[in-house]
Short mmCIF file of C-alpha atoms in Angstrom, two decimals:
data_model
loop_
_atom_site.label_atom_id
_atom_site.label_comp_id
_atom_site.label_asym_id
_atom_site.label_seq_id
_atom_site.Cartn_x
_atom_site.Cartn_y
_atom_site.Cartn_z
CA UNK X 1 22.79 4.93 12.39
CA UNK X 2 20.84 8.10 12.18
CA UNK X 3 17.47 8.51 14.23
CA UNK X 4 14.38 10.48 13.02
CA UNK X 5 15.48 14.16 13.23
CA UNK X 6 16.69 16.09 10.55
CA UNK X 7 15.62 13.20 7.90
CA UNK X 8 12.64 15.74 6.68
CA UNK X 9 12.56 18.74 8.29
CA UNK X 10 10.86 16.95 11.14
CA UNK X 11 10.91 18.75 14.37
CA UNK X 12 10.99 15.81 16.71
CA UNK X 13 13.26 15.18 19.38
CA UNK X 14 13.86 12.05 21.24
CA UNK X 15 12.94 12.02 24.46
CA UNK X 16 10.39 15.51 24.42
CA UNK X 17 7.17 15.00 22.10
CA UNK X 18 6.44 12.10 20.13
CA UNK X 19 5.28 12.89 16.59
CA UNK X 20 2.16 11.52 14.53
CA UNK X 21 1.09 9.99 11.00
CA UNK X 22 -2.07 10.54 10.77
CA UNK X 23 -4.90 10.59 8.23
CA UNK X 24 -7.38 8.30 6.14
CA UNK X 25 -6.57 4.97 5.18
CA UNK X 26 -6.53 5.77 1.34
CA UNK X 27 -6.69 8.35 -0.73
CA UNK X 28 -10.42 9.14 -1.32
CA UNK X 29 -10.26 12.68 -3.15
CA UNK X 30 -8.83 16.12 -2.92
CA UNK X 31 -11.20 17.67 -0.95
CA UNK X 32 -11.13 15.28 1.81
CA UNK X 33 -7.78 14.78 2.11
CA UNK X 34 -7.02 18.46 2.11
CA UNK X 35 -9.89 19.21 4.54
CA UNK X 36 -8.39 15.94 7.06
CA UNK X 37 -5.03 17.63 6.49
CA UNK X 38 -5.81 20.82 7.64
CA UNK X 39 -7.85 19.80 10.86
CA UNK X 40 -4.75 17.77 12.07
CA UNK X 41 -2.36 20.49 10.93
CA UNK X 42 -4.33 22.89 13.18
CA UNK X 43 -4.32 20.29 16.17
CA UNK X 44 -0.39 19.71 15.91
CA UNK X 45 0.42 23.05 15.72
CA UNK X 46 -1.25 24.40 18.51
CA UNK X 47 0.25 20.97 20.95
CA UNK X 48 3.44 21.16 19.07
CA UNK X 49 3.65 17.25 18.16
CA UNK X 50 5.63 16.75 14.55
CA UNK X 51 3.52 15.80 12.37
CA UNK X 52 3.36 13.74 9.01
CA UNK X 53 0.62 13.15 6.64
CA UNK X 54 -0.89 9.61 5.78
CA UNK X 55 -2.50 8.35 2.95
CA UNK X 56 -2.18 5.52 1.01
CA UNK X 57 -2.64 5.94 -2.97
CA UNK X 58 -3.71 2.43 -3.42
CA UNK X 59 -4.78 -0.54 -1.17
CA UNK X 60 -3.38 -3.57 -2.51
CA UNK X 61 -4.46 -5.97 0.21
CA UNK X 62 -7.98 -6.69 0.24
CA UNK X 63 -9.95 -8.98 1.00
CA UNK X 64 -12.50 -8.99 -1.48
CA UNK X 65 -12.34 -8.31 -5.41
CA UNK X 66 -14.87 -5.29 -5.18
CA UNK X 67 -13.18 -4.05 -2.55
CA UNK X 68 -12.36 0.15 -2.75
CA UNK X 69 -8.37 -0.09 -3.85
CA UNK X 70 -8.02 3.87 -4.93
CA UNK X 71 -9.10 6.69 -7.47
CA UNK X 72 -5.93 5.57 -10.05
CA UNK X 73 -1.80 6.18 -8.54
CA UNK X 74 -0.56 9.77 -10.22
CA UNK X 75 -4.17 11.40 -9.19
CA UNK X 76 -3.84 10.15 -5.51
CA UNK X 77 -0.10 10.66 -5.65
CA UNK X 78 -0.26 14.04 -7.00
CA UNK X 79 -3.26 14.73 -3.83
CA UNK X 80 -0.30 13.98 -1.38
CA UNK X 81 2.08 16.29 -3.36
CA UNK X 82 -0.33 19.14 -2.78
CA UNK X 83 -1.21 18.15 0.85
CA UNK X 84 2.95 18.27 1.56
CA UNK X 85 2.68 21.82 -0.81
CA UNK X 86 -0.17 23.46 0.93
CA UNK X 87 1.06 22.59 4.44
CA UNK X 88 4.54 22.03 4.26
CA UNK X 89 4.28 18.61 6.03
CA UNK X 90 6.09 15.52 5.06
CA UNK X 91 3.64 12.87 3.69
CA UNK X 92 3.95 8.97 3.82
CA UNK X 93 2.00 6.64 1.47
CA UNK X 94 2.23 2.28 0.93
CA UNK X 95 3.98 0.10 -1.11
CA UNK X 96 3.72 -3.24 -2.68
CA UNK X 97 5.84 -3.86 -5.58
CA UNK X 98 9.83 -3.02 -6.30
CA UNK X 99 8.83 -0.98 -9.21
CA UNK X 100 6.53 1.11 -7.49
CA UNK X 101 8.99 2.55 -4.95
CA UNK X 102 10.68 5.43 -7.64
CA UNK X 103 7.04 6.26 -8.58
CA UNK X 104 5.71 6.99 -5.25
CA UNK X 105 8.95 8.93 -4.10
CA UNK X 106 8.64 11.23 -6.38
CA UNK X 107 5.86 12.28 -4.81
CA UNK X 108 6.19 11.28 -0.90
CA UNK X 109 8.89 11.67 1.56
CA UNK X 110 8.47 8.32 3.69
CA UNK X 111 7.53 5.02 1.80
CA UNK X 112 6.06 2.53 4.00
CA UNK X 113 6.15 -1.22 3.54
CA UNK X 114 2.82 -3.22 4.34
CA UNK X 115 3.40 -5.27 7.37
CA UNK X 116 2.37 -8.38 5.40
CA UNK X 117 5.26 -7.58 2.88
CA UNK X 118 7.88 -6.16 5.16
CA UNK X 119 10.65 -9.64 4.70
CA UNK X 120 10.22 -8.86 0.81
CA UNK X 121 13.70 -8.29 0.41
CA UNK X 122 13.31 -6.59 -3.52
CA UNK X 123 10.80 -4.40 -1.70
CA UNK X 124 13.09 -3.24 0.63
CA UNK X 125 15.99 -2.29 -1.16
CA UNK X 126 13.95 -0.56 -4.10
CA UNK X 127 12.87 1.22 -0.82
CA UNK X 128 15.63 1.98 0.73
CA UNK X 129 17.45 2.84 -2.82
CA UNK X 130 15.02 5.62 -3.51
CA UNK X 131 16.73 7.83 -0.39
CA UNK X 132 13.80 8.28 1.05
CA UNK X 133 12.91 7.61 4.83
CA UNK X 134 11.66 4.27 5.08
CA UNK X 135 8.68 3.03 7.42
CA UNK X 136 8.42 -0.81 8.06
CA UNK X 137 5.45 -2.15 9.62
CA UNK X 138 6.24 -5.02 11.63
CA UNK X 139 4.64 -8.46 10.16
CA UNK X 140 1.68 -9.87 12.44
CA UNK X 141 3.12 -13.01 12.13
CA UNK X 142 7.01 -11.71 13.08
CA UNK X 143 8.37 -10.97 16.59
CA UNK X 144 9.74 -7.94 17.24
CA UNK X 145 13.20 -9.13 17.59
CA UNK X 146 13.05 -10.94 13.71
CA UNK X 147 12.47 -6.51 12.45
CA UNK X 148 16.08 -6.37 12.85
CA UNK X 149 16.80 -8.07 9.84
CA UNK X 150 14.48 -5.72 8.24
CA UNK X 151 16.28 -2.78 9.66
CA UNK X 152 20.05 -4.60 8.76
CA UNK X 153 18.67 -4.79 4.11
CA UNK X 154 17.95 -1.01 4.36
CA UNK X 155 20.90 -0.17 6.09
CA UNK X 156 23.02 -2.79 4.27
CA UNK X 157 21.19 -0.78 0.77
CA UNK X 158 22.60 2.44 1.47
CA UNK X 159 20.05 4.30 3.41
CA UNK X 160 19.80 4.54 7.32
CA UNK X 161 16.35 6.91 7.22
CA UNK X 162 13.93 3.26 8.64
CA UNK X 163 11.40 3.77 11.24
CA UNK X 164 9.34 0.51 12.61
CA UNK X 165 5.99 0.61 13.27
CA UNK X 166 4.41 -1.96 15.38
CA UNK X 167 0.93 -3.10 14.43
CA UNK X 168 -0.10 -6.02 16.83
CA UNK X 169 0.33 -9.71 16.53
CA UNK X 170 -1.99 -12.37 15.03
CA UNK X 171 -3.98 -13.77 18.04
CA UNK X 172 -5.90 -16.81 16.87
CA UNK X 173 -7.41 -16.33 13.31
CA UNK X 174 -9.84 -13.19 13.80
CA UNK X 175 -7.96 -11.01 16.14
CA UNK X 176 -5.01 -9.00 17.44
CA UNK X 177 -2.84 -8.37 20.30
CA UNK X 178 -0.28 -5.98 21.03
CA UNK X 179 2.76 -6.91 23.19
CA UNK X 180 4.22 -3.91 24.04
CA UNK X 181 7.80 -5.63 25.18
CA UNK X 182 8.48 -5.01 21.39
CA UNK X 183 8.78 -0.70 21.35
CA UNK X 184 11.69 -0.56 23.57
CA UNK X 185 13.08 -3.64 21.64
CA UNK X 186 12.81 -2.70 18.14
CA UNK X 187 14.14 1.11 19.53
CA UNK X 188 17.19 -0.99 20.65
CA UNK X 189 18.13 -1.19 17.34
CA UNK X 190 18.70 2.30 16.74
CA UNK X 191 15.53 3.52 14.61
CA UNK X 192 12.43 5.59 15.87
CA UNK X 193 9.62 3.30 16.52
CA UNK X 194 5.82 3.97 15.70
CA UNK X 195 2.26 2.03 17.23
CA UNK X 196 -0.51 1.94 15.01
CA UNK X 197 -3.13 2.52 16.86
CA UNK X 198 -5.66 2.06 14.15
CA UNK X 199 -4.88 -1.36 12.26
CA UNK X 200 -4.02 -3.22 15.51
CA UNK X 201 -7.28 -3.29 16.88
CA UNK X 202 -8.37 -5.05 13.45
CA UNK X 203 -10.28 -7.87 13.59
CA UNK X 204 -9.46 -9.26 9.98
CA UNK X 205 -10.98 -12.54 8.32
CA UNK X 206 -14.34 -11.88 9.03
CA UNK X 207 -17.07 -14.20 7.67
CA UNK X 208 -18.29 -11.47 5.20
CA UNK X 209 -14.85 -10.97 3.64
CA UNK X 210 -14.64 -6.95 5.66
CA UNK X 211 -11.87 -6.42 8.00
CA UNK X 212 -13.45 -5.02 11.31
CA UNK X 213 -12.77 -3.50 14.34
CA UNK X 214 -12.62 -1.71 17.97
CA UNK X 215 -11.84 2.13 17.53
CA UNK X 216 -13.26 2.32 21.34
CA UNK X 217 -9.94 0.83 22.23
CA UNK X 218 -7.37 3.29 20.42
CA UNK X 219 -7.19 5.85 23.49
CA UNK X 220 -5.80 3.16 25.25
CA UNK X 221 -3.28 1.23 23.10
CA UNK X 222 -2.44 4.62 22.42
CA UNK X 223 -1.94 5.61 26.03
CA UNK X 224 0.19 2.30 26.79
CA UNK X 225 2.49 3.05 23.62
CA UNK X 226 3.54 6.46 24.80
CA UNK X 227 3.74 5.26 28.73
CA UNK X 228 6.11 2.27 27.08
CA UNK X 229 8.18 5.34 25.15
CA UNK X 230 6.81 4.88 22.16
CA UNK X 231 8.76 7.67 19.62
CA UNK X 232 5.51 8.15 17.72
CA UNK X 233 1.88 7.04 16.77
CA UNK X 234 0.03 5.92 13.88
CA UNK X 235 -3.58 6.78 13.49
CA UNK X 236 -6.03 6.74 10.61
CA UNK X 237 -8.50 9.11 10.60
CA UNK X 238 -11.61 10.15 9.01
CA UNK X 239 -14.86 12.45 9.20
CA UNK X 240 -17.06 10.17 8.80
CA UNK X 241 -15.66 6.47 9.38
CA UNK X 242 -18.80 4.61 8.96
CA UNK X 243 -18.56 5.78 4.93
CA UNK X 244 -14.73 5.83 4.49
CA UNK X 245 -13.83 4.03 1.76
CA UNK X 246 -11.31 1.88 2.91
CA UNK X 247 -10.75 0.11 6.96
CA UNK X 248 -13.72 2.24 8.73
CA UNK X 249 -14.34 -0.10 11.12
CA UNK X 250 -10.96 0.41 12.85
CA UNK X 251 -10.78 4.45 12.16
CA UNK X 252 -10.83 7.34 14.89
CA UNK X 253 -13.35 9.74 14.16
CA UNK X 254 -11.64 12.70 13.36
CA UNK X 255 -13.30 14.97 15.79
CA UNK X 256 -12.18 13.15 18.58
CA UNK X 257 -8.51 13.43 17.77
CA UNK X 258 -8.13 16.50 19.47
CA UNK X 259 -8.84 15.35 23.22
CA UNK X 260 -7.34 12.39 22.65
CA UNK X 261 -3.92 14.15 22.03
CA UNK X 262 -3.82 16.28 24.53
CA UNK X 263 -4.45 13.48 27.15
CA UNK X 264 -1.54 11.65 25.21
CA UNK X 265 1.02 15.01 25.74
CA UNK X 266 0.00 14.46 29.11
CA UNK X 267 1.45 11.18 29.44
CA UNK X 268 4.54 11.43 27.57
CA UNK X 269 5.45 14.99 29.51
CA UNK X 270 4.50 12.51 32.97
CA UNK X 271 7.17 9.98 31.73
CA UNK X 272 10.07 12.19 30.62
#
């Protein structure tokens, strides 16, 4: 099975830096996405960390019915073609249905599968069928361990380009916890793995029907996934959180991105 380099004119290699998908939660326009873009560009250029843009064209899970779900698929599809065009970095964007997987590869290289759909077998081999690297976020609900089978459809489908992304487990009914035995178990079975930093310090079901959050503890889940060996990280980011239109309460302000980094190149240069 083939790791992460060379699947999109990546430049990571295991065991130097890790790399990064970064961005907002959802597409919110062009000028925002292009403006995020560019500030992270900047930042992972100058610390040399691989980079990949994120941005999913539509939320499907939410909570509530008037709930911010996108600005319509080709125009958000088409903002992540021009983010990959005007920086020449790989972009990676949701799924939720078999049928959308050919649609959103035409205009992303990595699909990634919602943790809360990631045993939907259909899913996953319209996925994996498309060619296209494949990012699973582990379930809540699953143990590490259970992602192999995840892994073993996209393989078994024709495609070894799958990278797991941990997201934390369900921890009574309003909360999350990470268990960070899981990184150096899920890399056992051959595929880079990824913590999001962001979405597993959710605090989901909330009495008013928004998810919410503790962005004053991403430094250090972030910290503990790299010190673990972590291949990568998973942040959403924004310029202004509080009015992001979709999962601001968990988001990293985008001006603090920066610092945070370099303290994290720190870490993983301590460890090698």
């Amino acid at each position: 099975m083939s790791s992460l380099p060379g699947l999109f004119n990546l430049k990571y290699t295991p065991g130097k830096n890790f790399f990064l998908m970064a961005g907002p939660c959802a597409i919110e326009g062009e000028e925002i996405a292009l403006r995020i873009a560019e500030k992270i560009v900047t930042i992972t250029d100058k610390l040399e960390i691989p980079y990949i843009f994120k941005g999913s064209y539509r939320k499907a899970n939410r909570s509530r019915l008037d709930s911010f779900t996108g600005i319509g698929d080709e125009k958000a599809l088409k903002i992540l073609e021009k983010v990959n065009k005007t920086f020449g970095v790989p972009t990676v964007t949701d799924i939720h249905e078999s049928d959308e997987a050919a649609m959103a590869a035409a205009y992303a290289d990595v699909l990634q599968i919602p943790a809360f759909l990631c045993r939907q077998t259909d899913l996953l081999i319209a996925a994996a069928k498309t060619g296209k690297v494949v990012n699973v976020k582990k379930g809540q609900f699953l143990s590490a361990g259970s992602m192999k089978y995840a892994v073993d459809k996209i393989v078994e489908s024709g495609n070894d380009k799958v990278i797991l992304t941990d997201r934390g487990n369900t921890f009574g009914y309003q909360d999350l916890i990470v268990d960070y035995r899981g990184i150096p178990e899920m890399r056992s079975f051959g595929v880079p793995v990824v913590m999001d930093c962001t979405h597993s310090l959710q605090q989901p079901n909330q009495s008013g029907g928004v998810t919410g959050g503790k962005p004053a503890l991403i430094e250090t889940i972030a910290k503990a996934a790299i010190a673990v060996g972590a291949d990568g990280l998973f942040i959403e980011t924004h310029p202004d959180p509080a009015h992001a239109r979709s999962d601001g309460a968990n988001m990293l302000h985008l001006d603090l991105l920066e610092e945070l980094l370099v303290k994290l190149v720190r870490i993983r240069e301590a460890i090698l």
